DNA sequence: TTCCTTTATCGTAGTATTGCGATGAATTAG
DNA sequence: CTAATTCATCGCAATACTACGATAAAGGAA
């Protein structure tokens, strides 16, 4: 079919999957890394930073905004983007929790 | 087009994006959580645990194996899957590094 | 006002993903 | 050997993603 059966999974599983999916593209990783590196916020500089057309970058920004990892504010003609601190920390905590479980599987296991 | 321009990004960005993409589905999150919870490895129990057909689960397992997050070994008729400790820790470190940067953007920013 | 800049959105093409039934391969049971 | 079990793969249909050119919307400059 091609449509994910979200109903059958927990809200946490769906949320974490949505966050991971948003991180699942090198361009979006690059955008986030750039926003983290800059002390101030960035707008269309991202387009010149990335090897992608303006329309494509705008689309990636839209996806990151959709899951809440970034937020944007209009500043005159341009738009200022930055990390959404609250959701970013929520994401960090969810990934941290997933990876905090000890891996009990040994070498000889499997 | 529909093909990601991986050439223009760093190896790290592509690797992290690939790992994130693999985590970008609730079924795969559920699989990993189940493998983490079990002290021993699991095989086809996953199929009965998940609300998906056997073929679909097998496909998700294949993707997780492709990025190295899990590994499987044949044990008679069934296959034993478990977390690949080394790659799992690599993934944990990469996500940790991404989220370790301080978010400097303030409330009034943007 | 008109023009330019900046960003978002639309439309399209190509590709990838999701899901499943059907089938195939490998092992075990009898 | 045959039959059953377990899992992978194939093939298909439906949907989602990636990318970009073209266009639209909104503000600033002249």
Short mmCIF file of C-alpha atoms (C1' of nucleotides) in Angstrom, two decimals:
data_model
loop_
_atom_site.label_atom_id
_atom_site.label_comp_id
_atom_site.label_asym_id
_atom_site.label_seq_id
_atom_site.Cartn_x
_atom_site.Cartn_y
_atom_site.Cartn_z
CA UNK A 1 0.00 0.00 0.00
CA UNK A 2 2.45 2.69 1.02
CA UNK A 3 0.71 4.21 4.00
CA UNK A 4 2.17 3.69 7.43
CA UNK A 5 -0.10 1.98 9.98
CA UNK A 6 0.43 4.57 12.69
CA UNK A 7 -2.74 3.56 14.54
CA UNK A 8 -1.19 0.32 15.70
CA UNK A 9 1.80 1.88 17.39
CA UNK A 10 2.13 3.95 20.54
CA UNK A 11 2.21 7.73 20.48
CA UNK A 12 5.81 7.66 21.63
CA UNK A 13 6.86 5.28 18.89
CA UNK A 14 5.15 7.42 16.27
CA UNK A 15 6.62 10.62 17.65
CA UNK A 16 10.14 9.26 17.77
CA UNK A 17 9.75 7.81 14.28
CA UNK A 18 8.51 11.16 12.97
CA UNK A 19 11.48 12.96 14.51
CA UNK A 20 13.89 10.38 13.13
CA UNK A 21 12.30 10.61 9.73
CA UNK A 22 12.81 14.36 9.74
CA UNK A 23 16.49 13.75 10.48
CA UNK A 24 16.62 11.14 7.74
CA UNK A 25 18.02 13.34 5.00
CA UNK A 26 21.54 14.74 4.75
CA UNK A 27 20.26 18.16 3.70
CA UNK A 28 18.15 18.42 6.82
CA UNK A 29 21.06 17.28 8.97
CA UNK A 30 23.17 19.97 7.33
CA UNK A 31 20.49 22.59 7.96
CA UNK A 32 20.27 21.70 11.65
CA UNK A 33 24.04 21.60 12.06
CA UNK A 34 24.26 25.04 10.49
CA UNK A 35 21.55 26.43 12.75
CA UNK A 36 23.32 24.95 15.77
CA UNK A 37 26.67 26.41 14.75
CA UNK A 38 25.34 29.91 14.26
CA UNK A 39 24.83 31.83 17.45
CA UNK A 40 22.18 33.91 15.72
CA UNK A 41 19.46 32.71 13.42
CA UNK A 42 19.76 32.21 9.70
CA UNK A 43 17.39 32.76 6.83
CA UNK A 44 18.14 32.39 3.14
CA UNK A 45 21.83 31.92 3.74
CA UNK A 46 20.92 28.28 3.96
CA UNK A 47 20.08 28.24 0.28
CA UNK A 48 23.56 29.40 -0.64
CA UNK A 49 25.10 27.01 1.87
CA UNK A 50 23.34 23.99 0.43
CA UNK A 51 23.82 22.38 -2.99
CA UNK A 52 20.11 22.48 -3.66
CA UNK A 53 17.65 24.77 -5.36
CA UNK A 54 15.76 27.33 -3.34
CA UNK A 55 12.48 25.48 -3.72
CA UNK A 56 14.04 22.28 -2.43
CA UNK A 57 15.57 23.95 0.60
CA UNK A 58 12.26 25.60 1.38
CA UNK A 59 10.63 22.18 1.28
CA UNK A 60 13.16 20.71 3.71
CA UNK A 61 12.66 23.66 6.04
CA UNK A 62 8.94 23.06 5.90
CA UNK A 63 9.40 19.45 7.01
CA UNK A 64 11.68 20.38 9.88
CA UNK A 65 9.14 22.99 10.94
CA UNK A 66 6.32 20.46 10.66
CA UNK A 67 7.85 18.20 13.32
CA UNK A 68 8.73 21.24 15.40
CA UNK A 69 12.51 20.99 15.32
CA UNK A 70 12.85 24.50 13.94
CA UNK A 71 10.76 27.63 13.86
CA UNK A 72 10.75 30.58 11.52
CA UNK A 73 9.80 34.21 11.88
CA UNK A 74 9.29 36.74 9.14
CA UNK A 75 11.73 39.63 9.30
CA UNK A 76 10.90 42.02 6.57
CA UNK A 77 11.52 40.38 3.23
CA UNK A 78 13.38 37.43 4.64
CA UNK A 79 12.61 34.72 7.16
CA UNK A 80 14.68 33.90 10.22
CA UNK A 81 14.96 30.23 11.15
CA UNK A 82 16.28 28.75 14.33
CA UNK A 83 16.18 25.63 16.45
CA UNK A 84 13.04 25.26 18.53
CA UNK A 85 14.70 24.74 21.89
CA UNK A 86 11.79 22.98 23.58
CA UNK A 87 11.09 20.44 20.86
CA UNK A 88 14.80 19.97 20.24
CA UNK A 89 15.30 18.97 23.85
CA UNK A 90 12.29 16.71 23.70
CA UNK A 91 13.81 15.00 20.68
CA UNK A 92 17.18 14.75 22.42
CA UNK A 93 15.56 13.11 25.43
CA UNK A 94 13.65 10.61 23.31
CA UNK A 95 16.75 9.54 21.39
CA UNK A 96 18.72 9.45 24.62
CA UNK A 97 16.15 7.17 26.17
CA UNK A 98 16.20 4.81 23.20
CA UNK A 99 19.96 4.56 23.25
CA UNK A 100 20.28 4.41 27.03
CA UNK A 101 19.11 0.80 27.22
CA UNK A 102 22.05 -1.55 27.71
CA UNK A 103 22.75 -3.88 24.81
CA UNK A 104 22.74 -7.30 26.40
CA UNK A 105 23.36 -9.24 23.21
CA UNK A 106 26.83 -10.76 23.32
CA UNK A 107 29.33 -11.72 20.67
CA UNK A 108 28.35 -15.36 20.74
CA UNK A 109 24.67 -14.48 20.71
CA UNK A 110 23.17 -15.16 17.26
CA UNK B 1 13.61 13.79 -9.43
CA UNK B 2 13.44 11.81 -6.24
CA UNK B 3 17.05 10.81 -5.77
CA UNK B 4 18.97 12.23 -2.88
CA UNK B 5 22.09 14.21 -3.73
CA UNK B 6 24.33 12.34 -1.34
CA UNK B 7 27.50 13.32 -3.18
CA UNK B 8 27.23 16.90 -2.01
CA UNK B 9 27.13 16.10 1.68
CA UNK B 10 29.77 14.81 4.05
CA UNK B 11 30.12 11.14 4.88
CA UNK B 12 29.07 11.88 8.43
CA UNK B 13 25.96 13.71 7.35
CA UNK B 14 25.00 10.89 5.03
CA UNK B 15 25.69 8.24 7.65
CA UNK B 16 23.68 10.01 10.32
CA UNK B 17 20.85 10.61 7.87
CA UNK B 18 20.84 6.93 6.90
CA UNK B 19 20.69 5.87 10.54
CA UNK B 20 17.92 8.36 11.24
CA UNK B 21 16.02 7.19 8.20
CA UNK B 22 16.18 3.62 9.45
CA UNK B 23 14.68 4.82 12.75
CA UNK B 24 12.05 6.76 10.84
CA UNK B 25 9.29 4.19 11.04
CA UNK B 26 7.28 3.20 14.12
CA UNK B 27 7.52 -0.49 13.27
CA UNK B 28 11.30 -0.32 13.21
CA UNK B 29 11.33 1.60 16.48
CA UNK B 30 9.13 -1.11 17.95
CA UNK B 31 11.43 -3.83 16.65
CA UNK B 32 14.49 -2.20 18.20
CA UNK B 33 12.74 -1.57 21.51
CA UNK B 34 11.72 -5.20 21.60
CA UNK B 35 15.25 -6.39 20.87
CA UNK B 36 16.58 -4.09 23.58
CA UNK B 37 14.06 -5.33 26.11
CA UNK B 38 14.81 -8.99 25.53
CA UNK B 39 17.95 -10.18 27.18
CA UNK B 40 18.23 -12.88 24.54
CA UNK B 41 17.69 -12.56 20.81
CA UNK B 42 14.39 -12.83 19.05
CA UNK B 43 13.40 -14.29 15.73
CA UNK B 44 9.88 -14.61 14.33
CA UNK B 45 8.27 -13.61 17.60
CA UNK B 46 8.55 -10.14 16.15
CA UNK B 47 5.97 -10.99 13.53
CA UNK B 48 3.41 -11.92 16.17
CA UNK B 49 4.35 -8.88 18.22
CA UNK B 50 3.81 -6.47 15.37
CA UNK B 51 0.53 -5.62 13.64
CA UNK B 52 2.05 -6.29 10.24
CA UNK B 53 2.27 -9.19 7.83
CA UNK B 54 5.30 -11.45 7.88
CA UNK B 55 6.58 -10.13 4.58
CA UNK B 56 6.40 -6.56 5.83
CA UNK B 57 8.24 -7.32 9.05
CA UNK B 58 10.91 -9.13 7.09
CA UNK B 59 11.35 -6.05 4.97
CA UNK B 60 11.77 -3.78 8.00
CA UNK B 61 14.31 -6.21 9.44
CA UNK B 62 16.18 -6.08 6.17
CA UNK B 63 16.42 -2.30 6.34
CA UNK B 64 17.64 -2.32 9.91
CA UNK B 65 20.22 -4.90 8.94
CA UNK B 66 21.26 -2.86 5.90
CA UNK B 67 22.34 0.09 8.07
CA UNK B 68 23.91 -2.29 10.54
CA UNK B 69 21.73 -1.63 13.56
CA UNK B 70 20.82 -5.31 13.88
CA UNK B 71 22.27 -8.61 12.81
CA UNK B 72 20.68 -11.98 12.22
CA UNK B 73 21.92 -15.52 12.38
CA UNK B 74 20.22 -18.62 11.10
CA UNK B 75 19.36 -21.10 13.84
CA UNK B 76 17.80 -24.11 12.31
CA UNK B 77 14.51 -23.16 10.72
CA UNK B 78 14.33 -19.77 12.35
CA UNK B 79 16.53 -16.69 12.39
CA UNK B 80 17.81 -15.00 15.47
CA UNK B 81 18.03 -11.21 15.41
CA UNK B 82 19.73 -8.93 17.84
CA UNK B 83 21.17 -5.46 18.19
CA UNK B 84 24.59 -5.01 16.60
CA UNK B 85 26.37 -3.57 19.61
CA UNK B 86 29.17 -1.86 17.72
CA UNK B 87 27.01 -0.05 15.18
CA UNK B 88 24.40 0.69 17.80
CA UNK B 89 26.98 2.51 19.88
CA UNK B 90 28.27 4.30 16.83
CA UNK B 91 24.73 5.49 16.14
CA UNK B 92 24.24 6.52 19.76
CA UNK B 93 27.43 8.56 19.65
CA UNK B 94 26.46 10.29 16.43
CA UNK B 95 23.04 11.28 17.73
CA UNK B 96 24.59 12.30 21.02
CA UNK B 97 27.03 14.55 19.24
CA UNK B 98 24.28 16.18 17.21
CA UNK B 99 22.19 16.89 20.25
CA UNK B 100 25.10 17.89 22.47
CA UNK B 101 25.49 21.30 20.83
CA UNK B 102 24.01 24.02 22.99
CA UNK B 103 20.95 25.72 21.54
CA UNK B 104 21.87 29.38 21.62
CA UNK B 105 18.67 30.63 20.07
CA UNK B 106 16.67 32.55 22.65
CA UNK B 107 12.98 33.22 23.12
CA UNK B 108 13.15 36.64 21.54
CA UNK B 109 15.27 35.35 18.70
CA UNK B 110 13.18 35.03 15.52
"C1'" DT C 1 3.42 53.39 -8.38
"C1'" DT C 2 6.92 50.02 -10.43
"C1'" DC C 3 10.71 47.08 -9.77
"C1'" DC C 4 13.50 44.01 -7.15
"C1'" DT C 5 14.40 40.77 -3.49
"C1'" DT C 6 13.07 37.00 -0.71
"C1'" DT C 7 10.50 33.10 0.38
"C1'" DA C 8 6.53 29.91 -0.22
"C1'" DT C 9 3.79 27.16 -3.05
"C1'" DC C 10 2.32 24.73 -7.30
"C1'" DG C 11 2.98 21.37 -10.73
"C1'" DT C 12 5.57 17.81 -12.53
"C1'" DA C 13 8.89 13.91 -13.13
"C1'" DG C 14 11.39 10.42 -11.24
"C1'" DT C 15 12.32 7.52 -7.54
"C1'" DA C 16 11.62 5.34 -2.98
"C1'" DT C 17 8.76 3.47 0.63
"C1'" DT C 18 5.01 0.74 2.64
"C1'" DG C 19 2.28 -3.21 2.70
"C1'" DC C 20 0.81 -7.65 1.43
"C1'" DG C 21 -0.21 -12.02 -1.08
"C1'" DA C 22 2.19 -15.48 -3.40
"C1'" DT C 23 6.05 -18.02 -4.00
"C1'" DG C 24 10.64 -19.95 -3.00
"C1'" DA C 25 14.54 -21.74 -0.14
"C1'" DA C 26 16.16 -24.13 3.87
"C1'" DT C 27 15.53 -26.82 7.83
"C1'" DT C 28 13.07 -30.04 10.82
"C1'" DA C 29 9.63 -33.72 11.76
"C1'" DG C 30 7.51 -37.78 10.50
"C1'" DC D 1 11.37 -39.62 0.99
"C1'" DT D 2 7.17 -36.16 2.07
"C1'" DA D 3 5.06 -32.65 4.83
"C1'" DA D 4 5.29 -28.78 7.76
"C1'" DT D 5 7.59 -24.72 9.59
"C1'" DT D 6 10.16 -20.52 9.20
"C1'" DC D 7 11.76 -16.85 6.84
"C1'" DA D 8 13.26 -14.26 2.49
"C1'" DT D 9 12.17 -12.58 -1.82
"C1'" DC D 10 9.24 -11.35 -5.82
"C1'" DG D 11 5.71 -8.70 -7.82
"C1'" DC D 12 2.24 -5.58 -7.48
"C1'" DA D 13 -0.52 -1.38 -5.96
"C1'" DA D 14 -0.79 2.70 -3.44
"C1'" DT D 15 1.43 6.33 -1.40
"C1'" DA D 16 5.39 9.32 -0.05
"C1'" DC D 17 9.73 11.66 -0.94
"C1'" DT D 18 13.21 14.37 -3.64
"C1'" DA D 19 14.17 17.86 -6.73
"C1'" DC D 20 13.41 21.67 -9.56
"C1'" DG D 21 11.38 25.25 -12.68
"C1'" DA D 22 7.72 28.37 -12.72
"C1'" DT D 23 4.87 31.22 -10.38
"C1'" DA D 24 2.81 33.71 -6.51
"C1'" DA D 25 2.91 36.55 -2.35
"C1'" DA D 26 4.87 40.11 0.55
"C1'" DG D 27 7.99 43.56 1.70
"C1'" DG D 28 11.58 47.16 0.53
"C1'" DA D 29 13.76 50.49 -2.81
"C1'" DA D 30 13.41 53.91 -6.27
#
